[in-house]
Coordinates of C-alpha atoms and ligand atoms in Angstrom, one line a residue:
M1 CA 123.9 74.8 48.5
P2 CA 121.3 72.8 48.4
I3 CA 118.3 72.5 50.7
R4 CA 118.5 70.2 53.6
Q5 CA 116.5 69.3 56.9
L6 CA 118.0 70.9 59.6
S7 CA 119.3 69.3 62.6
E8 CA 117.3 68.3 65.6
T9 CA 119.8 70.5 67.9
M10 CA 120.0 73.8 64.9
I11 CA 116.2 74.0 64.8
N12 CA 116.3 74.0 69.1
Q13 CA 118.5 76.7 69.2
I14 CA 117.3 78.8 66.7
A15 CA 113.5 78.2 69.0
A16 CA 115.7 79.2 72.0
G17 CA 116.8 82.5 70.4
E18 CA 113.1 83.6 70.3
V19 CA 112.1 81.7 73.7
I20 CA 115.5 81.9 75.9
E21 CA 117.0 85.4 75.5
R22 CA 117.9 85.7 79.1
P23 CA 119.1 83.8 82.3
A24 CA 115.8 85.4 83.5
S25 CA 113.7 83.5 80.8
V26 CA 115.0 80.3 81.4
V27 CA 113.8 80.9 85.4
K28 CA 110.4 81.9 83.8
E29 CA 109.9 78.4 82.1
L30 CA 111.1 76.5 84.7
V31 CA 109.2 78.1 87.5
E32 CA 106.0 77.8 85.2
N33 CA 106.5 74.4 84.8
A34 CA 106.7 73.9 88.5
L35 CA 103.4 75.2 88.9
D36 CA 101.7 74.3 86.1
A37 CA 103.1 70.6 88.3
G38 CA 100.4 72.1 91.1
A39 CA 103.7 72.2 93.2
T40 CA 103.3 74.4 96.1
R41 CA 106.8 75.5 97.3
V42 CA 109.6 76.2 94.3
E43 CA 112.7 76.8 95.3
I44 CA 115.1 78.4 92.9
V45 CA 119.1 79.2 93.4
T46 CA 121.3 81.1 91.1
A47 CA 124.7 81.8 91.0
G48 CA 126.8 84.2 88.7
G49 CA 123.0 86.1 87.8
G50 CA 122.3 82.5 86.2
L51 CA 124.8 82.3 83.7
N52 CA 126.3 80.0 85.6
L53 CA 123.8 78.0 87.2
I54 CA 119.6 77.9 87.9
R55 CA 118.3 75.2 89.8
V56 CA 114.9 75.2 90.0
S57 CA 113.0 72.9 92.3
D58 CA 109.1 71.8 93.3
D59 CA 107.0 69.7 94.5
G60 CA 104.8 69.1 92.0
S61 CA 103.7 65.6 90.2
G62 CA 106.8 65.2 88.7
I63 CA 107.5 63.4 85.0
P64 CA 107.4 59.5 85.1
E65 CA 110.6 57.9 84.7
K66 CA 109.0 57.1 81.1
E67 CA 108.1 60.8 80.0
L68 CA 111.6 61.9 80.6
A69 CA 113.0 61.7 77.1
L70 CA 109.8 63.3 75.8
A71 CA 110.0 66.1 78.0
I72 CA 113.3 67.2 76.4
A73 CA 111.9 66.7 73.0
R74 CA 110.8 69.4 70.7
H75 CA 107.1 69.5 70.7
C76 CA 106.2 67.3 73.3
T77 CA 104.0 68.2 75.9
S78 CA 101.5 67.2 78.3
K79 CA 99.4 70.2 78.1
L80 CA 97.8 70.6 75.3
A81 CA 95.0 68.3 74.1
D82 CA 94.0 69.2 70.9
N83 CA 92.4 72.5 71.2
I84 CA 94.7 75.7 71.2
H85 CA 91.6 77.7 71.7
D86 CA 91.5 75.9 75.3
I87 CA 94.8 76.1 76.8
R88 CA 94.8 76.7 80.7
S89 CA 98.4 75.9 81.3
L90 CA 101.2 78.4 81.5
G91 CA 103.2 76.0 79.1
F92 CA 101.7 74.6 75.9
R93 CA 104.0 74.7 73.5
G94 CA 106.5 71.9 74.1
E95 CA 109.3 73.8 73.3
A96 CA 111.3 75.3 76.9
L97 CA 113.0 72.3 78.2
P98 CA 114.8 71.0 74.7
S99 CA 115.6 75.0 73.5
I100 CA 117.5 75.5 76.8
G101 CA 118.9 71.7 76.4
S102 CA 120.1 73.1 73.4
V103 CA 122.2 76.0 74.4
A104 CA 123.2 74.9 78.1
R105 CA 123.7 72.1 79.9
L106 CA 120.6 70.8 81.6
S107 CA 119.6 68.3 84.0
I108 CA 115.5 66.7 85.1
R109 CA 115.4 64.7 88.3
S110 CA 112.6 64.0 88.6
R111 CA 109.9 61.3 90.8
T112 CA 106.1 61.1 91.0
A113 CA 104.0 60.4 93.6
S114 CA 103.5 56.7 92.6
S115 CA 107.3 55.5 92.0
E116 CA 109.5 54.2 94.3
N117 CA 112.6 56.5 93.3
A118 CA 113.3 59.3 91.3
A119 CA 115.2 59.0 87.7
E120 CA 117.0 61.6 85.9
I121 CA 118.2 62.8 82.6
G122 CA 120.6 65.3 80.6
I123 CA 120.6 66.7 77.5
D124 CA 124.3 69.2 77.4
G125 CA 124.0 71.3 74.2
G126 CA 121.6 69.3 72.2
R127 CA 123.5 66.3 73.5
V128 CA 121.2 63.8 75.5
S129 CA 122.1 60.9 77.8
A130 CA 120.9 58.0 78.7
V131 CA 117.9 57.8 81.9
R132 CA 119.7 56.9 84.6
P133 CA 118.3 56.5 88.7
A134 CA 118.8 58.8 91.3
A135 CA 117.7 59.5 94.8
A136 CA 115.4 62.6 95.1
N137 CA 111.2 62.9 97.0
R138 CA 108.9 64.0 95.1
G139 CA 108.3 66.3 92.5
T140 CA 111.1 67.8 89.8
T141 CA 114.5 69.8 90.4
V142 CA 115.7 70.9 87.2
E143 CA 119.3 72.8 86.7
V144 CA 120.9 74.4 84.1
R145 CA 124.5 75.4 83.9
D146 CA 126.9 77.6 81.8
L147 CA 123.7 79.0 80.0
F148 CA 124.8 80.2 76.3
F149 CA 127.7 78.0 76.0
A150 CA 126.9 76.3 72.9
T151 CA 125.8 79.8 71.6
P152 CA 128.7 82.2 72.0
A153 CA 127.1 85.3 70.5
R154 CA 123.7 85.0 72.7
L155 CA 126.4 85.0 75.4
K156 CA 127.9 88.4 74.6
F157 CA 124.8 90.2 74.6
M158 CA 124.1 89.5 78.6
K159 CA 124.0 92.8 80.3
G160 CA 125.9 91.3 83.3
E161 CA 125.6 89.4 86.7
R162 CA 123.9 92.0 88.6
A163 CA 121.5 92.8 85.6
E164 CA 120.8 88.9 84.8
G165 CA 120.2 88.0 88.6
S166 CA 118.0 91.5 89.1
A167 CA 116.0 90.4 85.9
I168 CA 115.3 86.9 87.3
G169 CA 113.8 88.5 90.7
D170 CA 111.5 90.5 88.7
V171 CA 110.6 87.6 86.5
V172 CA 109.9 85.3 90.6
K173 CA 108.4 88.7 91.5
R174 CA 105.8 88.5 88.1
I175 CA 104.7 85.3 88.3
A176 CA 104.5 85.1 92.7
I177 CA 102.0 87.3 92.1
A178 CA 99.7 85.4 90.3
F179 CA 100.4 82.1 93.1
P180 CA 99.9 83.4 96.4
A181 CA 99.0 80.0 97.7
V182 CA 102.5 79.3 96.6
R183 CA 106.0 79.1 98.2
F184 CA 109.0 81.1 96.1
T185 CA 112.1 81.5 97.6
L186 CA 115.0 82.7 95.4
A187 CA 118.5 82.4 96.9
G188 CA 122.3 82.2 96.1
P189 CA 125.1 83.5 96.1
D190 CA 124.9 86.2 93.5
R191 CA 122.0 88.0 95.6
S192 CA 120.4 88.1 99.2
T193 CA 117.5 85.6 99.3
L194 CA 114.0 86.4 98.9
E195 CA 111.6 84.8 100.4
L196 CA 107.9 84.7 100.0
P197 CA 105.7 82.9 102.1
A198 CA 102.6 81.0 101.2
T199 CA 99.4 83.5 101.6
E200 CA 95.7 82.1 100.2
D201 CA 94.2 82.1 97.0
S202 CA 92.0 84.9 98.5
P203 CA 91.5 88.6 97.3
E204 CA 93.1 89.0 101.3
G205 CA 95.6 86.6 100.3
R206 CA 96.7 88.1 96.9
L207 CA 97.1 91.9 98.9
R208 CA 99.0 90.0 101.5
R209 CA 101.4 88.5 98.4
V210 CA 101.4 91.9 97.1
A211 CA 102.7 93.9 99.6
Q212 CA 105.3 91.2 100.2
V213 CA 106.2 91.7 96.8
M214 CA 106.2 95.8 96.3
G215 CA 106.2 96.0 99.9
A216 CA 104.5 96.7 103.0
D217 CA 102.4 100.3 102.4
F218 CA 101.5 99.3 99.3
P219 CA 98.2 98.2 100.4
D220 CA 97.7 100.7 103.0
N221 CA 97.6 103.1 99.8
A222 CA 95.8 100.6 97.2
I223 CA 92.1 100.3 96.2
A224 CA 90.3 97.6 95.5
I225 CA 89.1 96.7 92.1
D226 CA 86.3 94.2 91.1
A227 CA 84.6 94.4 87.9
V228 CA 82.7 92.4 85.1
R229 CA 81.5 93.1 81.9
D230 CA 80.5 90.3 79.4
G231 CA 82.0 87.5 80.9
V232 CA 84.9 89.0 80.9
H233 CA 86.1 89.3 85.0
L234 CA 88.5 92.2 85.9
A235 CA 90.4 92.4 90.2
G236 CA 93.1 93.5 91.8
H237 CA 94.2 96.8 93.2
V238 CA 95.5 100.4 92.1
S239 CA 97.2 102.9 93.9
V240 CA 95.8 105.8 95.4
P241 CA 96.7 108.6 92.5
S242 CA 99.0 110.4 95.2
F243 CA 101.4 106.6 95.5
T244 CA 103.1 106.7 92.1
R245 CA 105.9 105.9 90.9
A246 CA 108.4 107.6 88.0
N247 CA 107.8 104.7 85.3
A248 CA 105.5 101.7 84.5
L249 CA 107.4 98.9 85.6
Q250 CA 105.5 98.0 88.9
Q251 CA 102.3 97.6 86.9
Y252 CA 101.2 94.2 86.7
A253 CA 98.9 92.6 84.5
Y254 CA 97.6 88.9 83.7
V255 CA 95.3 87.1 82.2
N256 CA 93.8 84.1 83.7
G257 CA 97.1 84.2 85.4
R258 CA 99.3 84.0 83.1
P259 CA 101.7 87.3 83.7
V260 CA 101.8 89.8 80.2
R261 CA 103.1 92.8 79.0
D262 CA 100.0 94.1 76.8
K263 CA 100.1 97.4 75.4
L264 CA 96.3 97.2 74.9
I265 CA 96.3 96.9 79.3
A266 CA 99.0 99.6 80.2
G267 CA 97.0 102.5 78.3
A268 CA 93.9 101.4 79.6
I269 CA 95.4 101.9 82.9
R270 CA 97.2 105.4 81.9
G271 CA 93.9 106.9 80.2
A272 CA 91.9 105.5 83.9
F273 CA 94.9 107.6 85.8
A274 CA 94.4 110.2 83.1
D275 CA 92.8 112.8 84.9
V276 CA 94.5 112.4 88.2
L277 CA 98.4 111.6 87.6
P278 CA 100.5 113.7 85.7
R279 CA 101.8 111.9 82.5
D280 CA 105.5 111.1 83.8
R281 CA 103.9 109.6 86.9
H282 CA 102.9 105.9 87.1
A283 CA 100.0 104.6 89.2
V284 CA 101.4 100.8 90.9
T285 CA 98.8 98.1 89.5
V286 CA 97.9 94.8 89.9
L287 CA 95.3 93.8 87.7
F288 CA 94.0 90.1 86.9
L289 CA 91.9 89.7 84.0
T290 CA 89.7 86.5 83.9
L291 CA 88.1 85.7 80.7
D292 CA 86.6 82.1 78.3
P293 CA 89.9 81.1 77.4
A294 CA 88.4 81.1 73.7
I295 CA 88.6 84.7 73.4
V296 CA 92.1 85.7 74.3
D297 CA 94.9 84.2 72.4
V298 CA 98.1 83.4 73.8
N299 CA 100.0 82.0 71.3
V300 CA 101.1 85.0 69.6
H301 CA 105.3 84.6 70.4
P302 CA 107.1 81.9 71.9
A303 CA 108.1 83.4 75.1
K304 CA 103.4 84.0 76.1
A305 CA 103.9 87.2 77.8
D306 CA 101.9 88.7 74.7
V307 CA 98.4 88.3 73.9
R308 CA 95.5 89.3 71.8
F309 CA 92.0 90.0 72.9
R310 CA 89.1 89.0 70.4
D311 CA 87.4 91.8 71.5
P312 CA 89.8 94.8 72.7
G313 CA 87.2 97.5 73.4
L314 CA 85.8 95.1 75.9
V315 CA 89.0 94.8 77.4
R316 CA 89.9 98.7 77.6
G317 CA 86.5 100.1 79.0
L318 CA 86.5 97.5 81.4
I319 CA 89.9 98.7 82.8
V320 CA 89.5 101.8 82.3
G321 CA 85.5 102.3 83.5
A322 CA 86.5 99.9 86.8
I323 CA 89.3 101.7 87.9
R324 CA 87.7 105.2 87.2
E325 CA 84.5 104.0 89.3
A326 CA 86.9 102.6 92.0
L327 CA 88.6 105.9 92.1
A328 CA 85.7 108.2 92.7
H329 CA 84.4 105.7 95.3
A330 CA 87.4 106.2 97.1
G331 CA 87.0 109.6 97.0
I332 CA 88.8 111.8 99.5
R333 CA 92.0 109.3 100.7
A334 CA 95.2 111.0 100.4
A335 CA 98.3 108.6 99.9
T336 CA 99.3 107.5 103.8
T337 CA 102.8 107.7 102.9
G338 CA 102.6 111.7 103.1
A339 CA 101.0 111.8 106.6
A340 CA 103.7 109.6 107.5
G341 CA 106.7 110.8 106.0
M342 CA 105.4 114.2 107.8
M343 CA 105.6 112.5 111.0
A344 CA 109.1 111.2 110.4
A345 CA 110.4 114.8 109.3
F346 CA 108.5 116.1 112.5
R347 CA 112.1 114.1 114.2
P348 CA 114.8 115.0 112.9
G349 CA 117.7 112.6 114.0
A350 CA 114.7 110.8 116.3
A351 CA 116.6 107.4 116.7
S352 CA 113.2 104.8 117.5
Y353 CA 110.3 106.9 115.8
A354 CA 108.5 104.4 113.7
H355 CA 109.2 104.5 109.6
G356 CA 112.4 106.1 108.5
G357 CA 115.4 105.2 110.8
P358 CA 117.9 107.4 112.9
A359 CA 120.0 108.5 109.3
N360 CA 117.2 108.1 106.8
G361 CA 114.4 110.3 108.3
H362 CA 114.1 113.1 105.9
R363 CA 115.2 111.5 103.4
S364 CA 112.2 109.4 103.6
Y365 CA 110.1 112.2 103.9
E366 CA 111.7 113.7 100.2
A367 CA 110.7 110.1 99.0
A368 CA 107.3 110.6 100.1
Y369 CA 106.6 113.4 98.8
R370 CA 108.4 113.0 95.3
A371 CA 106.0 109.7 95.7
S372 CA 103.2 111.5 96.0
G373 CA 103.7 113.1 92.4
F374 CA 104.8 116.5 93.3
A375 CA 108.2 115.9 91.4
G376 CA 105.5 116.0 88.6
F377 CA 104.1 119.0 88.0
D378 CA 105.3 121.9 86.0
P379 CA 104.1 125.2 86.7
A380 CA 105.7 126.3 83.6
R381 CA 103.8 123.8 81.4
S382 CA 100.6 126.0 82.2
P383 CA 99.5 128.5 80.1
Q384 CA 99.9 132.2 80.8
R385 CA 96.7 133.5 79.7
P386 CA 93.9 134.1 83.0
L387 CA 90.7 132.5 81.3
D388 CA 87.3 133.3 81.7
M389 CA 85.5 130.4 82.4
G390 CA 82.3 132.2 82.9
S391 CA 81.7 132.6 78.8
A392 CA 84.1 129.5 78.7
N393 CA 81.1 126.7 79.8
G394 CA 78.1 128.8 80.4
G395 CA 78.1 129.9 84.2
F396 CA 80.1 127.2 85.1
G397 CA 81.0 127.6 89.0
E398 CA 78.7 129.7 90.4
D399 CA 77.9 127.1 93.2
E400 CA 81.7 127.3 94.5
Q401 CA 82.3 131.5 93.8
A402 CA 78.6 131.6 96.5
A403 CA 80.3 129.5 98.8
F404 CA 83.5 131.6 98.9
D405 CA 81.3 135.0 98.6
A406 CA 78.7 134.2 101.9
G407 CA 79.0 137.5 104.2
P408 CA 80.4 136.7 107.8
L409 CA 78.4 136.0 110.4
H410 CA 77.7 138.6 112.8
S411 CA 75.2 138.2 115.8
A412 CA 75.1 136.3 119.4
D413 CA 72.7 134.1 117.8
A414 CA 74.6 133.1 114.6
R415 CA 77.7 132.9 116.7
A416 CA 75.7 130.2 118.5
G417 CA 74.3 128.2 115.7
Q418 CA 78.0 128.6 114.8
D419 CA 79.8 126.7 117.2
Q420 CA 76.6 123.9 117.1
A421 CA 77.3 123.7 113.4
A422 CA 80.8 123.6 114.5
E423 CA 80.4 120.4 116.7
T424 CA 78.7 118.6 114.7
L425 CA 81.3 119.5 111.9
L426 CA 83.3 117.5 113.8
G427 CA 81.6 114.0 112.5
T428 CA 82.6 114.9 109.5
A429 CA 85.6 113.4 107.1
L430 CA 87.0 116.5 106.7
G431 CA 86.2 118.0 109.9
A432 CA 85.7 121.9 111.1
A433 CA 87.6 124.4 109.8
R434 CA 90.2 126.1 113.0
A435 CA 92.6 128.4 111.4
Q436 CA 93.7 129.5 107.9
V437 CA 97.8 129.8 108.1
H438 CA 100.1 131.0 105.9
E439 CA 96.9 132.0 103.4
N440 CA 97.5 128.5 102.0
Y441 CA 96.5 125.8 104.4
I442 CA 93.4 124.8 106.3
V443 CA 93.9 123.6 109.5
A444 CA 91.1 121.5 110.2
Q445 CA 89.6 119.4 113.6
T446 CA 87.6 116.0 113.1
R447 CA 87.0 113.9 116.7
D448 CA 90.1 112.3 116.2
S449 CA 92.6 113.8 113.9
L450 CA 93.8 117.1 112.8
V451 CA 93.5 117.9 108.9
I452 CA 95.2 120.2 107.3
V453 CA 94.2 121.3 103.4
D454 CA 96.0 123.2 100.5
Q455 CA 93.2 125.4 99.8
H456 CA 94.9 126.0 96.3
A457 CA 95.3 122.1 95.7
A458 CA 91.8 121.2 96.9
H459 CA 89.5 123.9 95.0
E460 CA 91.6 123.4 91.6
R461 CA 90.3 120.1 91.7
L462 CA 86.7 120.8 92.3
V463 CA 87.1 123.5 89.3
Y464 CA 88.2 120.5 87.3
E465 CA 85.6 118.2 88.5
A466 CA 83.2 120.8 87.3
L467 CA 84.7 122.0 84.4
K468 CA 84.6 118.1 82.9
N469 CA 81.2 117.7 83.7
A470 CA 80.4 120.7 81.7
L471 CA 83.0 119.2 78.4
H472 CA 81.0 116.0 78.7
S473 CA 77.6 116.5 79.3
R474 CA 76.8 118.8 76.3
A475 CA 79.0 120.0 73.5
V476 CA 81.5 122.8 73.9
P477 CA 82.0 126.7 73.1
S478 CA 84.2 126.7 69.8
Q479 CA 85.6 130.2 68.4
M480 CA 85.5 130.8 64.8
L481 CA 89.5 131.7 63.8
L482 CA 89.8 134.8 61.4
L483 CA 91.8 132.7 59.2
P484 CA 91.5 129.1 59.2
E485 CA 94.7 127.5 60.2
I486 CA 96.6 125.3 57.8
V487 CA 98.8 122.1 59.9
D488 CA 101.3 120.2 57.6
L489 CA 101.1 116.8 59.0
P490 CA 102.7 114.1 57.5
E491 CA 100.0 112.3 55.3
E492 CA 98.7 109.3 57.8
D493 CA 98.5 111.9 60.7
A494 CA 95.9 114.1 58.3
E495 CA 94.3 111.1 57.5
R496 CA 93.8 110.2 61.8
L497 CA 92.3 113.3 62.4
A498 CA 90.0 114.1 59.3
M499 CA 88.8 110.0 60.1
H500 CA 88.2 111.7 63.7
S501 CA 86.9 115.3 62.9
E502 CA 83.2 114.8 64.2
T503 CA 84.3 114.3 68.1
L504 CA 86.8 116.6 67.7
A505 CA 84.3 119.0 66.5
R506 CA 82.5 118.1 69.8
F507 CA 84.6 119.2 71.6
G508 CA 85.2 122.3 69.8
L509 CA 87.8 121.9 67.4
G510 CA 86.5 122.4 63.8
I511 CA 89.3 120.1 61.1
E512 CA 89.0 119.1 57.9
R513 CA 91.0 117.6 54.8
F514 CA 93.3 120.2 53.3
G515 CA 95.4 118.6 50.6
P516 CA 97.7 115.8 50.8
G517 CA 99.8 115.9 54.1
A518 CA 97.9 118.6 56.2
V519 CA 95.2 119.6 58.2
A520 CA 92.9 123.2 58.4
V521 CA 91.6 124.6 61.5
R522 CA 88.4 126.9 61.2
E523 CA 87.8 126.3 65.0
T524 CA 89.1 125.7 67.7
P525 CA 87.2 125.4 72.2
S526 CA 87.1 128.6 73.7
M527 CA 87.6 127.7 76.5
L528 CA 91.6 127.5 75.4
G529 CA 91.6 130.9 74.5
E530 CA 94.2 131.9 72.3
T531 CA 95.9 128.4 72.0
N532 CA 99.1 126.9 70.1
V533 CA 97.0 125.2 66.6
Q534 CA 99.4 124.0 65.4
Q535 CA 100.8 122.0 68.8
L536 CA 97.3 120.9 69.7
V537 CA 96.4 119.4 66.5
R538 CA 99.9 117.5 66.4
D539 CA 99.8 116.5 69.9
L540 CA 96.2 115.4 68.9
A541 CA 98.0 113.5 66.1
D542 CA 99.8 111.8 68.6
E543 CA 97.8 110.6 70.6
I544 CA 95.2 109.3 68.0
A545 CA 98.7 107.0 66.2
D546 CA 99.0 106.2 70.2
N547 CA 95.9 105.2 71.2
D548 CA 93.4 105.4 68.0
T549 CA 90.4 104.9 70.1
V550 CA 88.2 108.4 70.6
G551 CA 88.1 107.5 74.0
T552 CA 91.8 109.2 74.3
L553 CA 90.3 112.4 72.9
K554 CA 88.3 112.6 75.8
E555 CA 91.1 111.7 78.2
R556 CA 93.5 114.6 76.0
L557 CA 90.8 117.2 77.1
D558 CA 90.2 116.5 80.0
R559 CA 93.8 117.0 80.6
I560 CA 93.6 120.3 79.0
A561 CA 90.6 121.6 81.3
A562 CA 93.4 120.1 84.2
T563 CA 95.5 122.9 83.0
M564 CA 92.7 125.4 83.0
A565 CA 91.7 124.2 86.6
C566 CA 94.3 125.3 87.6
H567 CA 93.6 129.3 85.9
G568 CA 90.5 129.2 87.7
S569 CA 90.9 128.4 91.2
V570 CA 91.6 130.1 94.5
R571 CA 94.6 130.9 94.3
S572 CA 96.8 130.5 97.5
G573 CA 97.1 133.8 98.9
R574 CA 93.5 134.5 99.2
L575 CA 92.6 135.0 103.1
L576 CA 89.0 132.5 103.9
K577 CA 86.3 133.2 106.4
P578 CA 85.6 130.1 108.4
E579 CA 82.5 129.5 106.5
E580 CA 84.4 129.7 102.9
M581 CA 86.7 127.3 104.3
N582 CA 83.7 124.9 106.1
A583 CA 82.4 125.4 102.6
L584 CA 85.6 124.2 100.7
L585 CA 85.5 121.1 103.3
R586 CA 82.4 120.3 102.7
Q587 CA 83.0 120.6 98.7
M588 CA 86.1 118.0 98.9
E589 CA 83.9 115.7 100.6
A590 CA 81.2 115.7 98.0
T591 CA 83.5 115.5 94.9
P592 CA 84.9 112.3 94.1
G593 CA 88.6 112.5 93.7
S594 CA 89.4 115.4 95.7
G595 CA 91.4 113.6 97.8
T596 CA 94.6 115.1 95.1
C597 CA 94.7 117.5 92.9
N598 CA 95.0 117.4 89.4
H599 CA 98.7 116.8 89.0
G600 CA 98.9 113.9 91.5
R601 CA 99.5 115.6 94.9
P602 CA 97.3 115.2 98.1
T603 CA 95.3 117.9 98.5
Y604 CA 94.7 117.3 102.1
I605 CA 97.4 115.3 104.7
E606 CA 95.4 114.1 108.0
L607 CA 97.2 113.5 111.0
K608 CA 96.0 110.8 113.7
L609 CA 95.5 112.2 117.3
A610 CA 97.2 109.5 118.4
D611 CA 100.1 109.7 116.5
I612 CA 100.1 114.0 117.7
E613 CA 100.4 112.5 121.0
R614 CA 102.9 109.7 120.6
L615 CA 104.8 112.9 118.9
F616 CA 104.8 114.4 122.0
G617 CA 106.1 111.2 124.2
R618 CA 102.2 111.0 125.9
R619 CA 101.7 107.4 124.3
Ligands
LIG1 P1 105.7 73.3 77.9 O1 105.7 73.4 79.7 O2 105.5 73.7 77.2 O3 104.6 72.0 77.8 P2 108.2 71.9 78.3 O4 109.0 72.0 77.2 O5 108.8 73.2 79.3 O6 107.0 72.4 77.4 O7 107.9 70.7 79.0 C1 107.2 69.7 78.6 C2 107.4 68.8 79.5 O8 107.9 68.1 80.4 C3 105.7 69.9 79.9 O9 104.3 69.5 79.5 C4 105.5 68.5 81.5 O10 104.7 67.1 81.2 C5 107.1 68.1 82.0 N1 107.3 68.7 82.7 C6 108.6 70.0 82.4 N2 108.9 70.7 84.0 C7 108.0 69.7 84.6 C8 108.0 69.6 86.1 N3 109.0 70.9 86.9 N4 107.2 69.0 86.6 C9 106.4 67.9 85.9 N5 106.0 68.1 84.9 C10 107.7 68.7 84.1
LIG2 MG1 106.9 74.6 79.7

């Protein structure tokens, strides 16, 4: 066949293959256009999972009648002047409308503020109709019917009405989070109506929009993030570590207001939470990055959801640093979900109380407990061997131990002093210890609440924090292996490990190349004791391959430290004296991040006196 120029429709259908993957992509493009036009209201109607009908109406600037034909022509846009490095709108490629029009039946009805009446144009599987007059208010309504009727092959890949319909819901929610001042509605015979009333373009307004989308309990369990580094601004919210999900779907990221799915951002979030979450739990996050458009490239893929940062290290460092700092500042703060669930559980079958209904009172407790990350903790994964903490890090943990070894008070004076001290303790965050029950739970009292502490989980966290400090403040002691252990690996992995050997050495792992496709390990960190070197090295190679930054190696060692801390801490079952209990509470107050254990479970639960009184019908 001789070379020939493809027809306009063919070219558009080829582009549609990338731009319009499924009905949700159409919704995304049309909503982006409405927002670029300055809309304050966006109404979306779908039928048949968007395959039969998608209609998006807005009250934006509208399209002048004489530009309607251009709007559906390829490579025609009102958004890009001459500089591809200065993109401030969601759209810029000028290919969404012609792409949709080449695979579906598209019509656009629009009216600008300055024109008396509206005009309409249609494009049907690539065939354009003449512009005709129409009746409409200011703004634009775009209707798409019979999506993919012109490309039946693509139609076969659709997942069914329900799945496509819910993908549309996700797209709308994702974009709505970035535009809190815009009112969105999503309705149709194929769904229950989603209504997102306008809030405002402020941090509070944004959080209210997030709550509309993610549920009212998110703000109660969220920590604000706000940080700037080298002109890059990061704002938003992340969940406290006891408020997690089994997947990362509730992690929303925006770059200059554009929803993105970015591996770098996802990796940074994982890194920031590595300390406080088990690997299979995920924080809920909403993060907005704002930076000079010239230092981020959005022209990576036609769907515009991928970005490339000129300085990925800067962005990663900013995200990891800001989240970690916010987590540390948030200090003691367990998820309210735990306490709320507990309250619900106290009232099995109660018809009117708080969060659960009569039917789900107990279930919601379980759900809350699961949400708190408990299910992610697998004791079987912890090493069996007890560790010699002392020799591992040069006397770590003496303070903690001393607190636990303090003798009991005997004299009457001392007792009086103790009572007085207890009185002042009521004013502290975790209060005065009153009792230990079931040999693991410290019951304490503040002025207006009852606090229950899981002593094992809490102490484990304290040990972990101390261990981590030792790890990062000086080189970690290592032990020589009698015989170097040879680990066979894919050549790329061996190469990567060798490249990072200096860092590994700092953490006590002595590693060097051993011919092609192998490394020799001569030393291991002594705090690991007798470890499975093969597994350790392979895991490290995977880590480096996944993230290829030195930072993540530290995070990995932090995780190892977490596992060790589990074995170096006060076991449940140990009876504590009052002073020991109070010492533990004070240390928790002083230690950032001690509100959750290393597995993301809360270390304590606080019940407000007011809530307890309500349980007893006193309020
Ligand atoms: P892009 O958004 O990349 O410019 P599109 O094909 O999505 O490309 O849209 C083409 C043009 O049509 C836009 O540049 C804009 O001028 C106009 N347009 C599309 N939708 C709307 C709308 N809802 N309101 C106002 N103008 C619109
Ligand atoms: Mg567009």
